[in-house]
Amino acid sequence: MSGNGSSERAVAEAVLGDAVPRCRTQNEGRMPSAEICYNRRGGMSMQYRKIGKTGLRVSEISLGSWLTYGRSVDRETAIRTIHRAYELGINFFDTANVYARGEAERVVGEALRAFPRESVVIATKVFWPMGDGPNDRGLSRKHIMEQAHASLKRLGVDYVDIYYAHRYDPETPVEETLRAFDDLVRQGKVLYVGVSEWTAAQIREALQVADRYLLDRIVVNQPVYNMLNRYIEKEIIPLGEKEGIGQVVFSPLAQGVLTGKYKPGVPAPAGSRGADPEAGAFVQRYLTDDQLKKAEQLAALARELDLTPAQLALAWVLRQPNVASAIVGATRPEQIEENAKASGVVLSADVLERIEAILNGEGETVR
């Protein structure tokens, strides 16, 4: 800590009170160890990060609504889960127009109306088909404008904090897409522009176009990122660090595989995504014997740390400074309570080395 660290903390405590975290070492005196932060009342302390170079602060753990709200989770449970997330300090809620064909946005909007609008960060998306017509998809000005207004209506808000281009559209000029987003920003209906699952080359192209025509720049990217899928480390994260683009990652638990619920040679548990005919396709890529063996070894390491496998996986994702938040799904309040505890967990160098050994196939004996 710097020489004036004590005075800085004193000022922070005077202003923020119970929100200032105290940290202690989990498994102190033993190896491996992890540092965990608590607030002054002894509760787990949600931490916040800025997205890229923006001034927008979001909770390290955010709550998503893909494959859950408006679909597999009943409305009452969904609302209770969202309310519990807010109570735990989660201020960032992610959805999309295509999730349950708009029903997810309706549920999220209904739940969040219980709280001051300025206290939450709402993100939604546009790209995928919302109808059968030729213009009911993609990133044309027409589709973006129509879907933006439809999303605002379903959410019951005047603006969304983040509006993502849900995928890249090779059939629409990037300039047209960015001008539509820029107009929404100027109208006050969107605050920040983002993309999801774009390649580094596509993001660079968009940045060049935005700079050339003085349009609002991309400031946030939403890629998949977890221990078993690390492609963003090669180009996306370095680009984000250079250009001030923050990462808000989805599937940090590898569709639940990193929770330890799936076992080699054992059918997927009833009620899990792996057993869901519609969602199963997203999980299958992780259900190889090799990946499940790694998940088993990681779960054993988590137990040594007195963490759940999910908390270990989330803390690992959040070790990246360029990652602003990790999106988790939750079908009941208890799930979000467990996942929220990953915020503030700092894994030691020894733990990170052991994780790398497992992921590189060097392995460990499951204890």
mmCIF file of C-alpha atoms in Angstrom:
data_model
loop_
_atom_site.group_PDB
_atom_site.id
_atom_site.type_symbol
_atom_site.label_atom_id
_atom_site.label_comp_id
_atom_site.label_asym_id
_atom_site.label_seq_id
_atom_site.Cartn_x
_atom_site.Cartn_y
_atom_site.Cartn_z
ATOM 1 C CA MET A 1 0.000 0.000 0.000
ATOM 2 C CA SER A 2 1.233 3.514 -0.724
ATOM 3 C CA GLY A 3 2.316 5.787 2.084
ATOM 4 C CA ASN A 4 -0.960 7.678 2.128
ATOM 5 C CA GLY A 5 -3.054 4.509 1.981
ATOM 6 C CA SER A 6 -4.239 4.859 5.592
ATOM 7 C CA SER A 7 -5.459 8.415 5.086
ATOM 8 C CA GLU A 8 -7.199 7.434 1.833
ATOM 9 C CA ARG A 9 -9.004 4.619 3.644
ATOM 10 C CA ALA A 10 -9.997 6.977 6.476
ATOM 11 C CA VAL A 11 -11.568 9.369 3.980
ATOM 12 C CA ALA A 12 -13.321 6.476 2.228
ATOM 13 C CA GLU A 13 -14.694 5.185 5.534
ATOM 14 C CA ALA A 14 -15.999 8.620 6.445
ATOM 15 C CA VAL A 15 -17.828 8.863 3.121
ATOM 16 C CA LEU A 16 -18.856 5.263 2.474
ATOM 17 C CA GLY A 17 -19.153 3.798 5.968
ATOM 18 C CA ASP A 18 -20.119 0.127 5.854
ATOM 19 C CA ALA A 19 -19.397 -0.091 2.135
ATOM 20 C CA VAL A 20 -15.626 0.025 2.713
ATOM 21 C CA PRO A 21 -14.380 -3.578 2.666
ATOM 22 C CA ARG A 22 -12.083 -5.272 5.189
ATOM 23 C CA CYS A 23 -10.053 -8.132 3.792
ATOM 24 C CA ARG A 24 -8.725 -11.280 5.412
ATOM 25 C CA THR A 25 -6.935 -14.356 4.186
ATOM 26 C CA GLN A 26 -8.974 -17.535 3.780
ATOM 27 C CA ASN A 27 -6.945 -20.559 4.990
ATOM 28 C CA GLU A 28 -4.407 -18.204 6.618
ATOM 29 C CA GLY A 29 -1.180 -19.992 7.507
ATOM 30 C CA ARG A 30 -1.985 -22.825 5.107
ATOM 31 C CA MET A 31 -1.593 -23.330 1.408
ATOM 32 C CA PRO A 32 -3.355 -22.625 -0.833
ATOM 33 C CA SER A 33 -4.904 -19.346 0.285
ATOM 34 C CA ALA A 34 -7.292 -16.696 -0.992
ATOM 35 C CA GLU A 35 -7.972 -13.177 0.237
ATOM 36 C CA ILE A 36 -11.644 -12.374 0.827
ATOM 37 C CA CYS A 37 -13.136 -8.939 1.534
ATOM 38 C CA TYR A 38 -15.970 -8.223 3.986
ATOM 39 C CA ASN A 39 -17.820 -5.057 4.938
ATOM 40 C CA ARG A 40 -17.665 -3.541 8.440
ATOM 41 C CA ARG A 41 -20.652 -5.574 9.631
ATOM 42 C CA GLY A 42 -19.003 -8.843 8.658
ATOM 43 C CA GLY A 43 -21.053 -9.446 5.528
ATOM 44 C CA MET A 44 -19.577 -10.192 2.135
ATOM 45 C CA SER A 45 -18.704 -6.983 0.331
ATOM 46 C CA MET A 46 -19.697 -6.506 -3.301
ATOM 47 C CA GLN A 47 -16.919 -4.802 -5.236
ATOM 48 C CA TYR A 48 -17.399 -2.472 -8.205
ATOM 49 C CA ARG A 49 -15.297 -1.801 -11.290
ATOM 50 C CA LYS A 50 -15.347 0.788 -14.035
ATOM 51 C CA ILE A 51 -16.114 -0.459 -17.531
ATOM 52 C CA GLY A 52 -13.041 0.310 -19.626
ATOM 53 C CA LYS A 53 -12.200 4.003 -19.575
ATOM 54 C CA THR A 54 -15.771 5.064 -18.815
ATOM 55 C CA GLY A 55 -16.927 6.400 -15.482
ATOM 56 C CA LEU A 56 -19.637 3.718 -15.218
ATOM 57 C CA ARG A 57 -19.215 1.475 -12.176
ATOM 58 C CA VAL A 58 -20.761 -1.983 -12.216
ATOM 59 C CA SER A 59 -20.799 -4.811 -9.703
ATOM 60 C CA GLU A 60 -18.163 -7.493 -10.292
ATOM 61 C CA ILE A 61 -20.989 -10.027 -10.396
ATOM 62 C CA SER A 62 -23.926 -9.207 -12.657
ATOM 63 C CA LEU A 63 -27.195 -11.061 -13.147
ATOM 64 C CA GLY A 64 -28.206 -12.317 -16.580
ATOM 65 C CA SER A 65 -31.535 -13.572 -17.897
ATOM 66 C CA TRP A 66 -30.639 -15.857 -20.808
ATOM 67 C CA LEU A 67 -32.435 -19.255 -20.734
ATOM 68 C CA THR A 68 -34.043 -18.386 -17.391
ATOM 69 C CA TYR A 69 -36.415 -15.453 -16.910
ATOM 70 C CA GLY A 70 -39.508 -15.583 -19.074
ATOM 71 C CA ARG A 71 -38.729 -19.206 -19.917
ATOM 72 C CA SER A 72 -37.652 -21.884 -17.410
ATOM 73 C CA VAL A 73 -38.083 -19.839 -14.213
ATOM 74 C CA ASP A 74 -41.520 -18.715 -13.088
ATOM 75 C CA ARG A 75 -42.159 -14.991 -12.779
ATOM 76 C CA GLU A 76 -42.387 -14.868 -8.974
ATOM 77 C CA THR A 77 -39.115 -16.736 -8.462
ATOM 78 C CA ALA A 78 -37.390 -14.589 -11.073
ATOM 79 C CA ILE A 79 -38.488 -11.390 -9.350
ATOM 80 C CA ARG A 80 -37.410 -12.676 -5.925
ATOM 81 C CA THR A 81 -34.016 -13.617 -7.367
ATOM 82 C CA ILE A 82 -33.515 -10.201 -8.957
ATOM 83 C CA HIS A 83 -34.537 -8.477 -5.729
ATOM 84 C CA ARG A 84 -32.109 -10.627 -3.744
ATOM 85 C CA ALA A 85 -29.324 -9.764 -6.193
ATOM 86 C CA TYR A 86 -29.990 -6.066 -5.638
ATOM 87 C CA GLU A 87 -29.923 -6.555 -1.856
ATOM 88 C CA LEU A 88 -26.509 -8.211 -2.218
ATOM 89 C CA GLY A 89 -25.090 -5.152 -3.958
ATOM 90 C CA ILE A 90 -25.501 -6.295 -7.561
ATOM 91 C CA ASN A 91 -26.357 -3.218 -9.604
ATOM 92 C CA PHE A 92 -25.844 -4.640 -13.106
ATOM 93 C CA PHE A 93 -28.597 -6.568 -14.894
ATOM 94 C CA ASP A 94 -28.183 -8.051 -18.371
ATOM 95 C CA THR A 95 -30.895 -9.087 -20.811
ATOM 96 C CA ALA A 96 -31.686 -9.058 -24.554
ATOM 97 C CA ASN A 97 -34.701 -8.592 -26.781
ATOM 98 C CA VAL A 98 -34.387 -12.144 -28.095
ATOM 99 C CA TYR A 99 -34.374 -13.833 -24.674
ATOM 100 C CA ALA A 100 -37.735 -15.606 -24.514
ATOM 101 C CA ARG A 101 -38.847 -13.293 -27.348
ATOM 102 C CA GLY A 102 -39.039 -10.253 -25.091
ATOM 103 C CA GLU A 103 -40.415 -11.936 -21.973
ATOM 104 C CA ALA A 104 -37.053 -11.753 -20.181
ATOM 105 C CA GLU A 105 -36.984 -7.972 -20.655
ATOM 106 C CA ARG A 106 -40.513 -7.713 -19.259
ATOM 107 C CA VAL A 107 -39.623 -9.715 -16.142
ATOM 108 C CA VAL A 108 -36.375 -7.808 -15.556
ATOM 109 C CA GLY A 109 -38.131 -4.486 -16.040
ATOM 110 C CA GLU A 110 -40.962 -5.405 -13.682
ATOM 111 C CA ALA A 111 -38.541 -6.546 -10.981
ATOM 112 C CA LEU A 112 -36.289 -3.488 -11.209
ATOM 113 C CA ARG A 113 -39.176 -1.030 -10.955
ATOM 114 C CA ALA A 114 -38.992 -1.637 -7.208
ATOM 115 C CA PHE A 115 -35.706 0.306 -7.104
ATOM 116 C CA PRO A 116 -34.586 3.821 -8.083
ATOM 117 C CA ARG A 117 -33.663 3.837 -11.780
ATOM 118 C CA GLU A 118 -30.375 5.616 -11.058
ATOM 119 C CA SER A 119 -29.285 2.781 -8.749
ATOM 120 C CA VAL A 120 -29.189 0.089 -11.444
ATOM 121 C CA VAL A 121 -27.338 -0.480 -14.705
ATOM 122 C CA ILE A 122 -29.471 -2.175 -17.370
ATOM 123 C CA ALA A 123 -28.033 -3.711 -20.529
ATOM 124 C CA THR A 124 -29.924 -5.181 -23.457
ATOM 125 C CA LYS A 125 -29.088 -6.214 -27.015
ATOM 126 C CA VAL A 126 -30.149 -6.241 -30.661
ATOM 127 C CA PHE A 127 -29.364 -8.439 -33.685
ATOM 128 C CA TRP A 128 -31.183 -11.791 -33.629
ATOM 129 C CA PRO A 129 -34.545 -12.288 -35.399
ATOM 130 C CA MET A 130 -37.623 -11.009 -33.588
ATOM 131 C CA GLY A 131 -40.053 -11.921 -36.362
ATOM 132 C CA ASP A 132 -40.324 -13.607 -39.744
ATOM 133 C CA GLY A 133 -39.955 -10.508 -41.927
ATOM 134 C CA PRO A 134 -36.804 -9.710 -43.931
ATOM 135 C CA ASN A 135 -36.072 -6.644 -41.768
ATOM 136 C CA ASP A 136 -36.771 -8.316 -38.412
ATOM 137 C CA ARG A 137 -33.099 -9.127 -37.807
ATOM 138 C CA GLY A 138 -29.563 -7.808 -38.106
ATOM 139 C CA LEU A 139 -28.032 -4.398 -37.457
ATOM 140 C CA SER A 140 -29.761 -2.207 -40.028
ATOM 141 C CA ARG A 141 -30.878 1.237 -38.858
ATOM 142 C CA LYS A 142 -34.496 0.077 -39.193
ATOM 143 C CA HIS A 143 -34.083 -3.003 -37.007
ATOM 144 C CA ILE A 144 -31.952 -1.223 -34.397
ATOM 145 C CA MET A 145 -34.364 1.700 -34.009
ATOM 146 C CA GLU A 146 -37.479 -0.455 -33.871
ATOM 147 C CA GLN A 147 -35.981 -2.912 -31.421
ATOM 148 C CA ALA A 148 -34.522 -0.194 -29.202
ATOM 149 C CA HIS A 149 -37.956 1.339 -28.757
ATOM 150 C CA ALA A 150 -39.542 -2.086 -28.229
ATOM 151 C CA SER A 151 -36.955 -2.969 -25.573
ATOM 152 C CA LEU A 152 -37.492 0.320 -23.733
ATOM 153 C CA LYS A 153 -41.236 -0.343 -23.706
ATOM 154 C CA ARG A 154 -40.850 -3.920 -22.415
ATOM 155 C CA LEU A 155 -38.365 -2.831 -19.743
ATOM 156 C CA GLY A 156 -40.537 0.128 -18.770
ATOM 157 C CA VAL A 157 -37.644 2.604 -18.825
ATOM 158 C CA ASP A 158 -36.740 5.780 -20.709
ATOM 159 C CA TYR A 159 -33.189 4.648 -21.443
ATOM 160 C CA VAL A 160 -30.852 1.675 -21.178
ATOM 161 C CA ASP A 161 -27.362 2.085 -19.836
ATOM 162 C CA ILE A 162 -25.717 -0.274 -22.338
ATOM 163 C CA TYR A 163 -27.001 -1.329 -25.755
ATOM 164 C CA TYR A 164 -25.093 -4.175 -27.402
ATOM 165 C CA ALA A 165 -24.857 -5.270 -31.010
ATOM 166 C CA HIS A 166 -25.504 -8.913 -30.127
ATOM 167 C CA ARG A 167 -23.425 -10.212 -33.056
ATOM 168 C CA TYR A 168 -21.623 -8.763 -36.078
ATOM 169 C CA ASP A 169 -23.796 -8.236 -39.155
ATOM 170 C CA PRO A 170 -21.834 -8.807 -42.378
ATOM 171 C CA GLU A 171 -24.842 -7.681 -44.456
ATOM 172 C CA THR A 172 -25.019 -4.155 -43.011
ATOM 173 C CA PRO A 173 -22.295 -1.491 -43.308
ATOM 174 C CA VAL A 174 -20.667 -0.827 -39.945
ATOM 175 C CA GLU A 175 -21.164 2.896 -40.519
ATOM 176 C CA GLU A 176 -24.952 2.433 -40.746
ATOM 177 C CA THR A 177 -24.979 0.421 -37.530
ATOM 178 C CA LEU A 178 -22.829 2.900 -35.619
ATOM 179 C CA ARG A 179 -24.826 5.909 -36.847
ATOM 180 C CA ALA A 180 -28.010 4.287 -35.538
ATOM 181 C CA PHE A 181 -26.381 3.643 -32.160
ATOM 182 C CA ASP A 182 -24.971 7.183 -32.121
ATOM 183 C CA ASP A 183 -28.433 8.627 -32.762
ATOM 184 C CA LEU A 184 -29.824 6.638 -29.831
ATOM 185 C CA VAL A 185 -27.068 8.015 -27.604
ATOM 186 C CA ARG A 186 -27.779 11.582 -28.730
ATOM 187 C CA GLN A 187 -31.483 11.039 -28.033
ATOM 188 C CA GLY A 188 -30.671 9.911 -24.486
ATOM 189 C CA LYS A 189 -32.158 6.456 -25.028
ATOM 190 C CA VAL A 190 -28.785 4.679 -24.780
ATOM 191 C CA LEU A 191 -25.858 5.754 -22.599
ATOM 192 C CA TYR A 192 -23.062 3.413 -23.730
ATOM 193 C CA VAL A 193 -22.498 1.358 -26.890
ATOM 194 C CA GLY A 194 -21.291 -2.236 -26.778
ATOM 195 C CA VAL A 195 -20.820 -5.338 -28.894
ATOM 196 C CA SER A 196 -21.014 -9.042 -28.117
ATOM 197 C CA GLU A 197 -18.888 -11.817 -29.597
ATOM 198 C CA TRP A 198 -17.268 -9.613 -32.231
ATOM 199 C CA THR A 199 -13.748 -10.503 -33.342
ATOM 200 C CA ALA A 200 -10.826 -8.198 -32.628
ATOM 201 C CA ALA A 201 -10.703 -7.262 -36.319
ATOM 202 C CA GLN A 202 -14.415 -6.358 -36.329
ATOM 203 C CA ILE A 203 -14.014 -4.214 -33.213
ATOM 204 C CA ARG A 204 -11.007 -2.422 -34.741
ATOM 205 C CA GLU A 205 -13.032 -1.719 -37.878
ATOM 206 C CA ALA A 206 -15.850 -0.232 -35.801
ATOM 207 C CA LEU A 207 -13.439 1.953 -33.824
ATOM 208 C CA GLN A 208 -11.897 3.294 -37.025
ATOM 209 C CA VAL A 209 -15.321 4.096 -38.480
ATOM 210 C CA ALA A 210 -16.437 5.788 -35.256
ATOM 211 C CA ASP A 211 -13.297 7.917 -35.132
ATOM 212 C CA ARG A 212 -13.547 8.823 -38.830
ATOM 213 C CA TYR A 213 -17.134 10.076 -38.544
ATOM 214 C CA LEU A 214 -16.994 11.254 -34.905
ATOM 215 C CA LEU A 215 -19.567 8.688 -33.786
ATOM 216 C CA ASP A 216 -19.991 7.270 -30.302
ATOM 217 C CA ARG A 217 -17.319 4.627 -29.692
ATOM 218 C CA ILE A 218 -17.691 1.063 -28.488
ATOM 219 C CA VAL A 219 -16.747 1.020 -24.797
ATOM 220 C CA VAL A 220 -17.801 -2.477 -23.731
ATOM 221 C CA ASN A 221 -17.572 -5.964 -25.196
ATOM 222 C CA GLN A 222 -19.470 -9.046 -24.044
ATOM 223 C CA PRO A 223 -17.592 -12.250 -24.926
ATOM 224 C CA VAL A 224 -17.716 -15.754 -23.519
ATOM 225 C CA TYR A 225 -14.856 -16.275 -21.055
ATOM 226 C CA ASN A 226 -14.160 -19.005 -18.544
ATOM 227 C CA MET A 227 -11.439 -21.423 -17.481
ATOM 228 C CA LEU A 228 -12.296 -23.759 -20.359
ATOM 229 C CA ASN A 229 -12.683 -21.091 -23.055
ATOM 230 C CA ARG A 230 -9.928 -18.471 -23.019
ATOM 231 C CA TYR A 231 -9.833 -17.199 -26.596
ATOM 232 C CA ILE A 232 -10.195 -13.535 -25.579
ATOM 233 C CA GLU A 233 -6.811 -13.549 -23.848
ATOM 234 C CA LYS A 234 -4.984 -13.580 -27.198
ATOM 235 C CA GLU A 235 -6.405 -10.500 -28.956
ATOM 236 C CA ILE A 236 -9.613 -9.219 -27.364
ATOM 237 C CA ILE A 237 -8.238 -8.316 -23.926
ATOM 238 C CA PRO A 238 -5.068 -6.624 -25.287
ATOM 239 C CA LEU A 239 -7.261 -4.615 -27.673
ATOM 240 C CA GLY A 240 -9.604 -3.703 -24.837
ATOM 241 C CA GLU A 241 -6.720 -2.515 -22.674
ATOM 242 C CA LYS A 242 -5.332 -0.402 -25.513
ATOM 243 C CA GLU A 243 -8.643 1.137 -26.608
ATOM 244 C CA GLY A 244 -10.374 1.490 -23.240
ATOM 245 C CA ILE A 245 -12.969 -1.214 -23.894
ATOM 246 C CA GLY A 246 -14.056 -3.206 -20.845
ATOM 247 C CA GLN A 247 -15.092 -6.857 -20.949
ATOM 248 C CA VAL A 248 -18.377 -7.992 -19.417
ATOM 249 C CA VAL A 249 -18.097 -11.749 -19.762
ATOM 250 C CA PHE A 250 -20.832 -14.342 -20.074
ATOM 251 C CA SER A 251 -20.732 -18.064 -19.326
ATOM 252 C CA PRO A 252 -18.006 -17.678 -16.654
ATOM 253 C CA LEU A 253 -19.097 -21.054 -15.236
ATOM 254 C CA ALA A 254 -18.937 -22.789 -18.645
ATOM 255 C CA GLN A 255 -22.706 -23.383 -18.703
ATOM 256 C CA GLY A 256 -22.551 -24.832 -15.187
ATOM 257 C CA VAL A 257 -19.752 -27.320 -15.874
ATOM 258 C CA LEU A 258 -17.401 -25.433 -13.531
ATOM 259 C CA THR A 259 -19.886 -25.771 -10.666
ATOM 260 C CA GLY A 260 -18.997 -29.471 -10.476
ATOM 261 C CA LYS A 261 -22.544 -30.674 -11.158
ATOM 262 C CA TYR A 262 -21.537 -32.766 -14.196
ATOM 263 C CA LYS A 263 -19.483 -35.958 -13.725
ATOM 264 C CA PRO A 264 -17.576 -38.070 -16.286
ATOM 265 C CA GLY A 265 -19.674 -41.028 -17.443
ATOM 266 C CA VAL A 266 -22.762 -39.870 -15.512
ATOM 267 C CA PRO A 267 -25.926 -38.511 -17.214
ATOM 268 C CA ALA A 268 -26.588 -34.798 -16.772
ATOM 269 C CA PRO A 269 -28.607 -34.092 -13.596
ATOM 270 C CA ALA A 270 -32.347 -33.627 -14.048
ATOM 271 C CA GLY A 271 -33.252 -29.962 -14.341
ATOM 272 C CA SER A 272 -29.759 -28.925 -15.445
ATOM 273 C CA ARG A 273 -28.945 -27.233 -18.753
ATOM 274 C CA GLY A 274 -27.195 -30.391 -19.856
ATOM 275 C CA ALA A 275 -30.505 -32.257 -19.574
ATOM 276 C CA ASP A 276 -32.498 -29.515 -21.323
ATOM 277 C CA PRO A 277 -33.022 -30.370 -25.033
ATOM 278 C CA GLU A 278 -32.962 -26.676 -26.005
ATOM 279 C CA ALA A 279 -30.084 -25.537 -23.798
ATOM 280 C CA GLY A 280 -28.083 -28.755 -24.013
ATOM 281 C CA ALA A 281 -26.361 -27.766 -27.253
ATOM 282 C CA PHE A 282 -24.605 -24.916 -25.459
ATOM 283 C CA VAL A 283 -23.294 -27.267 -22.759
ATOM 284 C CA GLN A 284 -22.176 -30.174 -24.949
ATOM 285 C CA ARG A 285 -18.893 -28.549 -25.977
ATOM 286 C CA TYR A 286 -17.784 -28.723 -22.336
ATOM 287 C CA LEU A 287 -19.029 -32.238 -21.559
ATOM 288 C CA THR A 288 -15.966 -34.126 -22.765
ATOM 289 C CA ASP A 289 -14.142 -36.436 -20.378
ATOM 290 C CA ASP A 290 -11.090 -34.163 -20.501
ATOM 291 C CA GLN A 291 -13.052 -31.033 -19.576
ATOM 292 C CA LEU A 292 -15.046 -32.808 -16.874
ATOM 293 C CA LYS A 293 -11.850 -34.172 -15.348
ATOM 294 C CA LYS A 294 -10.454 -30.644 -15.170
ATOM 295 C CA ALA A 295 -13.689 -29.416 -13.590
ATOM 296 C CA GLU A 296 -13.430 -32.180 -10.989
ATOM 297 C CA GLN A 297 -9.859 -31.190 -10.106
ATOM 298 C CA LEU A 298 -10.811 -27.515 -9.908
ATOM 299 C CA ALA A 299 -13.708 -28.372 -7.580
ATOM 300 C CA ALA A 300 -11.280 -30.197 -5.288
ATOM 301 C CA LEU A 301 -9.021 -27.137 -5.223
ATOM 302 C CA ALA A 302 -12.015 -24.940 -4.379
ATOM 303 C CA ARG A 303 -12.810 -27.154 -1.384
ATOM 304 C CA GLU A 304 -9.261 -26.663 -0.094
ATOM 305 C CA LEU A 305 -9.876 -22.917 -0.207
ATOM 306 C CA ASP A 306 -13.269 -23.164 1.525
ATOM 307 C CA LEU A 307 -14.818 -21.808 -1.659
ATOM 308 C CA THR A 308 -17.480 -23.326 -3.871
ATOM 309 C CA PRO A 309 -16.363 -24.368 -7.372
ATOM 310 C CA ALA A 310 -18.446 -21.511 -8.788
ATOM 311 C CA GLN A 311 -16.770 -18.957 -6.529
ATOM 312 C CA LEU A 312 -13.337 -20.185 -7.602
ATOM 313 C CA ALA A 313 -14.280 -19.972 -11.293
ATOM 314 C CA LEU A 314 -15.690 -16.461 -10.899
ATOM 315 C CA ALA A 315 -12.698 -15.219 -8.897
ATOM 316 C CA TRP A 316 -10.419 -16.598 -11.622
ATOM 317 C CA VAL A 317 -12.289 -14.675 -14.343
ATOM 318 C CA LEU A 318 -12.162 -11.500 -12.246
ATOM 319 C CA ARG A 319 -8.382 -11.740 -11.844
ATOM 320 C CA GLN A 320 -8.279 -9.974 -15.231
ATOM 321 C CA PRO A 321 -8.284 -6.186 -14.674
ATOM 322 C CA ASN A 322 -9.907 -5.660 -18.091
ATOM 323 C CA VAL A 323 -12.915 -7.749 -17.008
ATOM 324 C CA ALA A 324 -15.410 -5.373 -15.412
ATOM 325 C CA SER A 325 -18.065 -7.938 -14.517
ATOM 326 C CA ALA A 326 -18.972 -11.605 -14.838
ATOM 327 C CA ILE A 327 -22.582 -12.392 -15.772
ATOM 328 C CA VAL A 328 -24.165 -15.288 -13.921
ATOM 329 C CA GLY A 329 -27.576 -16.857 -14.256
ATOM 330 C CA ALA A 330 -29.636 -17.814 -11.234
ATOM 331 C CA THR A 331 -32.871 -19.770 -11.052
ATOM 332 C CA ARG A 332 -33.429 -19.066 -7.358
ATOM 333 C CA PRO A 333 -32.216 -16.532 -4.747
ATOM 334 C CA GLU A 334 -29.848 -19.013 -3.080
ATOM 335 C CA GLN A 335 -27.812 -19.339 -6.270
ATOM 336 C CA ILE A 336 -27.146 -15.634 -6.576
ATOM 337 C CA GLU A 337 -26.213 -15.488 -2.891
ATOM 338 C CA GLU A 338 -23.493 -18.088 -3.463
ATOM 339 C CA ASN A 339 -22.171 -16.472 -6.623
ATOM 340 C CA ALA A 340 -22.156 -12.943 -5.195
ATOM 341 C CA LYS A 341 -19.642 -14.086 -2.585
ATOM 342 C CA ALA A 342 -17.023 -14.441 -5.337
ATOM 343 C CA SER A 343 -16.710 -10.662 -5.474
ATOM 344 C CA GLY A 344 -13.678 -9.556 -3.495
ATOM 345 C CA VAL A 345 -11.979 -12.969 -3.581
ATOM 346 C CA VAL A 346 -8.332 -12.566 -4.591
ATOM 347 C CA LEU A 347 -6.559 -15.796 -5.520
ATOM 348 C CA SER A 348 -2.917 -16.132 -4.512
ATOM 349 C CA ALA A 349 -0.115 -16.688 -7.037
ATOM 350 C CA ASP A 350 0.182 -20.268 -5.793
ATOM 351 C CA VAL A 351 -3.488 -20.946 -6.461
ATOM 352 C CA LEU A 352 -3.296 -19.398 -9.917
ATOM 353 C CA GLU A 353 -0.293 -21.599 -10.728
ATOM 354 C CA ARG A 354 -2.182 -24.697 -9.632
ATOM 355 C CA ILE A 355 -5.161 -23.694 -11.750
ATOM 356 C CA GLU A 356 -2.898 -23.241 -14.774
ATOM 357 C CA ALA A 357 -1.406 -26.690 -14.203
ATOM 358 C CA ILE A 358 -4.881 -28.238 -14.165
ATOM 359 C CA LEU A 359 -5.995 -26.366 -17.276
ATOM 360 C CA ASN A 360 -2.791 -27.298 -19.112
ATOM 361 C CA GLY A 361 -3.502 -30.969 -18.497
ATOM 362 C CA GLU A 362 -0.748 -31.446 -15.931
ATOM 363 C CA GLY A 363 -3.498 -32.259 -13.467
ATOM 364 C CA GLU A 364 -3.732 -32.930 -9.768
ATOM 365 C CA THR A 365 -4.890 -35.887 -7.763
ATOM 366 C CA VAL A 366 -8.445 -35.238 -6.603
ATOM 367 C CA ARG A 367 -8.297 -35.119 -2.807
#
